[in-house]
Amino acid sequence: MRSLRTQLKNDLQELFNNDTTHPEYQGTIVKDKYEKYPEITYPIVTIDELNNENVERYFNDSGEQVSYLGYQIRIDCEQSEEHTAWENVDIMGNMIDDYMSGERYYCLRRIGNFAKYPMQNDDNVIVGYLRYEGNLDINTNTIYRR
């Protein structure tokens, strides 16, 4: 069974590659946090699984049934010909948030604000963070909101 993180990674890659409104984001690297990748190019989207905990309320003698999952999506952008770095992060963050609010992932609830900061060691790169959480039935891969 494919993990939700892998599914999310593939879906976001497809989102950027198939978006005709913003063709400048086609070819965006979408990767797991600790996945090795080629030379960094911008924009880049990184997915980190923050939580993966057993939800004991749904535990039975068969073992774990539901996992509480939390994900952080990091967006790193530089200035492009069309937009500033801040605008690129904002546009991509809104694309991701709209997608996550859609049919496939609407039960993953966004937590916190869409935080944006200059990268610590390079002021030309702006970094944005989105966080989502939900419960996953590990037998059926059904996502439930808390």
mmCIF file of C-alpha atoms in Angstrom:
data_model
loop_
_atom_site.group_PDB
_atom_site.id
_atom_site.type_symbol
_atom_site.label_atom_id
_atom_site.label_comp_id
_atom_site.label_asym_id
_atom_site.label_seq_id
_atom_site.Cartn_x
_atom_site.Cartn_y
_atom_site.Cartn_z
ATOM 1 C CA MET A 1 0.000 0.000 0.000
ATOM 2 C CA ARG A 2 1.335 3.426 -0.971
ATOM 3 C CA SER A 3 1.769 5.936 1.853
ATOM 4 C CA LEU A 4 -0.318 9.088 1.977
ATOM 5 C CA ARG A 5 2.892 11.156 1.870
ATOM 6 C CA THR A 6 3.916 9.492 -1.405
ATOM 7 C CA GLN A 7 0.432 9.983 -2.828
ATOM 8 C CA LEU A 8 0.477 13.647 -1.783
ATOM 9 C CA LYS A 9 3.911 14.126 -3.365
ATOM 10 C CA ASN A 10 2.764 12.607 -6.669
ATOM 11 C CA ASP A 11 -0.484 14.604 -6.663
ATOM 12 C CA LEU A 12 1.294 17.934 -6.058
ATOM 13 C CA GLN A 13 3.817 17.125 -8.803
ATOM 14 C CA GLU A 14 0.903 16.490 -11.153
ATOM 15 C CA LEU A 15 -0.845 19.691 -9.987
ATOM 16 C CA PHE A 16 2.104 21.848 -11.042
ATOM 17 C CA ASN A 17 2.874 19.958 -14.239
ATOM 18 C CA ASN A 18 -0.736 20.113 -15.482
ATOM 19 C CA ASP A 19 -1.536 23.711 -14.495
ATOM 20 C CA THR A 20 -2.034 25.806 -17.624
ATOM 21 C CA THR A 21 -2.769 29.012 -15.673
ATOM 22 C CA HIS A 22 0.798 29.132 -14.307
ATOM 23 C CA PRO A 23 3.035 27.287 -16.788
ATOM 24 C CA GLU A 24 6.117 28.787 -15.082
ATOM 25 C CA TYR A 25 5.666 26.225 -12.278
ATOM 26 C CA GLN A 26 5.759 23.188 -14.559
ATOM 27 C CA GLY A 27 8.775 21.072 -13.691
ATOM 28 C CA THR A 28 8.721 22.155 -10.039
ATOM 29 C CA ILE A 29 10.579 19.643 -7.880
ATOM 30 C CA VAL A 30 8.255 18.075 -5.281
ATOM 31 C CA LYS A 31 10.094 15.828 -2.820
ATOM 32 C CA ASP A 32 10.068 14.262 0.622
ATOM 33 C CA LYS A 33 12.094 16.187 3.196
ATOM 34 C CA TYR A 34 14.947 13.694 3.424
ATOM 35 C CA GLU A 35 14.832 12.482 -0.172
ATOM 36 C CA LYS A 36 18.034 13.052 -2.114
ATOM 37 C CA TYR A 37 17.542 15.196 -5.168
ATOM 38 C CA PRO A 38 19.600 16.709 -7.967
ATOM 39 C CA GLU A 39 20.984 20.215 -7.786
ATOM 40 C CA ILE A 40 18.441 22.502 -6.161
ATOM 41 C CA THR A 41 16.405 24.582 -8.569
ATOM 42 C CA TYR A 42 13.626 26.958 -7.635
ATOM 43 C CA PRO A 43 10.774 26.656 -7.071
ATOM 44 C CA ILE A 44 10.920 23.529 -4.913
ATOM 45 C CA VAL A 45 8.231 21.971 -2.704
ATOM 46 C CA THR A 46 9.210 19.748 0.231
ATOM 47 C CA ILE A 47 6.796 17.507 2.165
ATOM 48 C CA ASP A 48 7.552 16.564 5.761
ATOM 49 C CA GLU A 49 5.468 14.153 7.834
ATOM 50 C CA LEU A 50 5.335 15.835 11.254
ATOM 51 C CA ASN A 51 3.104 13.306 13.035
ATOM 52 C CA ASN A 52 2.217 9.693 12.489
ATOM 53 C CA GLU A 53 0.593 8.519 15.703
ATOM 54 C CA ASN A 54 -1.730 5.717 16.665
ATOM 55 C CA VAL A 55 -5.247 6.945 17.529
ATOM 56 C CA GLU A 56 -6.095 4.674 20.463
ATOM 57 C CA ARG A 57 -9.765 5.625 20.416
ATOM 58 C CA TYR A 58 -10.120 3.383 17.328
ATOM 59 C CA PHE A 59 -7.779 0.635 18.567
ATOM 60 C CA ASN A 60 -9.117 -2.910 18.782
ATOM 61 C CA ASP A 61 -7.642 -6.378 19.337
ATOM 62 C CA SER A 62 -6.464 -6.364 15.690
ATOM 63 C CA GLY A 63 -4.078 -3.504 16.469
ATOM 64 C CA GLU A 64 -3.891 -0.009 15.074
ATOM 65 C CA GLN A 65 -6.810 1.020 12.874
ATOM 66 C CA VAL A 66 -6.465 4.806 12.554
ATOM 67 C CA SER A 67 -3.365 7.016 12.452
ATOM 68 C CA TYR A 68 -3.223 10.723 13.219
ATOM 69 C CA LEU A 69 -1.104 12.341 10.507
ATOM 70 C CA GLY A 70 0.341 15.819 10.230
ATOM 71 C CA TYR A 71 2.149 17.222 7.193
ATOM 72 C CA GLN A 72 4.164 20.348 6.577
ATOM 73 C CA ILE A 73 4.562 21.558 3.017
ATOM 74 C CA ARG A 74 7.484 23.920 2.446
ATOM 75 C CA ILE A 75 7.656 26.102 -0.665
ATOM 76 C CA ASP A 76 10.979 27.746 -1.639
ATOM 77 C CA CYS A 77 10.994 30.323 -4.442
ATOM 78 C CA GLU A 78 13.274 32.883 -6.043
ATOM 79 C CA GLN A 79 12.258 35.847 -8.120
ATOM 80 C CA SER A 80 11.253 34.951 -11.673
ATOM 81 C CA GLU A 81 10.707 37.044 -14.784
ATOM 82 C CA GLU A 82 6.977 37.172 -14.004
ATOM 83 C CA HIS A 83 6.870 37.512 -10.195
ATOM 84 C CA THR A 84 8.850 38.433 -7.102
ATOM 85 C CA ALA A 85 9.901 35.627 -4.770
ATOM 86 C CA TRP A 86 7.118 36.616 -2.319
ATOM 87 C CA GLU A 87 4.533 36.494 -5.111
ATOM 88 C CA ASN A 88 5.772 33.094 -6.314
ATOM 89 C CA VAL A 89 5.486 31.618 -2.816
ATOM 90 C CA ASP A 90 2.040 33.173 -2.428
ATOM 91 C CA ILE A 91 0.764 31.878 -5.782
ATOM 92 C CA MET A 92 2.116 28.363 -5.249
ATOM 93 C CA GLY A 93 0.846 28.283 -1.648
ATOM 94 C CA ASN A 94 -2.632 29.284 -2.798
ATOM 95 C CA MET A 95 -2.534 26.627 -5.529
ATOM 96 C CA ILE A 96 -1.622 23.972 -2.955
ATOM 97 C CA ASP A 97 -4.178 25.189 -0.412
ATOM 98 C CA ASP A 98 -6.952 25.245 -3.043
ATOM 99 C CA TYR A 99 -5.982 21.710 -4.088
ATOM 100 C CA MET A 100 -5.898 20.498 -0.478
ATOM 101 C CA SER A 101 -9.380 21.991 0.054
ATOM 102 C CA GLY A 102 -10.679 20.069 -2.954
ATOM 103 C CA GLU A 103 -12.338 16.682 -3.247
ATOM 104 C CA ARG A 104 -9.303 14.450 -2.668
ATOM 105 C CA TYR A 105 -7.844 15.969 0.517
ATOM 106 C CA TYR A 106 -10.607 18.121 2.020
ATOM 107 C CA CYS A 107 -10.552 16.093 5.247
ATOM 108 C CA LEU A 108 -6.954 17.145 5.895
ATOM 109 C CA ARG A 109 -7.511 20.314 7.876
ATOM 110 C CA ARG A 110 -5.080 23.226 7.455
ATOM 111 C CA ILE A 111 -3.639 24.288 10.781
ATOM 112 C CA GLY A 112 -2.025 27.642 11.455
ATOM 113 C CA ASN A 113 -1.355 30.469 9.052
ATOM 114 C CA PHE A 114 0.461 30.405 5.736
ATOM 115 C CA ALA A 115 3.810 31.572 7.109
ATOM 116 C CA LYS A 116 6.345 33.195 4.736
ATOM 117 C CA TYR A 117 9.922 34.194 5.566
ATOM 118 C CA PRO A 118 13.198 34.982 3.800
ATOM 119 C CA MET A 119 15.511 31.952 3.817
ATOM 120 C CA GLN A 120 17.945 32.211 6.711
ATOM 121 C CA ASN A 121 21.123 32.064 4.614
ATOM 122 C CA ASP A 122 19.809 33.612 1.352
ATOM 123 C CA ASP A 123 17.507 36.646 1.390
ATOM 124 C CA ASN A 124 16.765 36.149 -2.324
ATOM 125 C CA VAL A 125 14.815 32.967 -1.531
ATOM 126 C CA ILE A 126 11.449 33.176 0.215
ATOM 127 C CA VAL A 127 10.126 30.147 2.094
ATOM 128 C CA GLY A 128 6.461 29.446 2.834
ATOM 129 C CA TYR A 129 4.983 26.816 5.152
ATOM 130 C CA LEU A 130 1.549 25.164 5.081
ATOM 131 C CA ARG A 131 0.506 22.526 7.643
ATOM 132 C CA TYR A 132 -2.308 19.990 7.451
ATOM 133 C CA GLU A 133 -3.602 17.295 9.803
ATOM 134 C CA GLY A 134 -6.145 14.499 9.761
ATOM 135 C CA ASN A 135 -6.853 10.883 10.672
ATOM 136 C CA LEU A 136 -6.232 8.043 8.237
ATOM 137 C CA ASP A 137 -7.939 4.638 8.370
ATOM 138 C CA ILE A 138 -4.915 2.469 7.601
ATOM 139 C CA ASN A 139 -7.063 -0.376 6.217
ATOM 140 C CA THR A 140 -9.059 1.616 3.677
ATOM 141 C CA ASN A 141 -6.842 4.734 3.215
ATOM 142 C CA THR A 142 -9.861 6.892 4.097
ATOM 143 C CA ILE A 143 -9.045 10.314 5.542
ATOM 144 C CA TYR A 144 -11.190 11.570 8.425
ATOM 145 C CA ARG A 145 -11.217 15.043 9.878
ATOM 146 C CA ARG A 146 -10.769 15.331 13.620
#
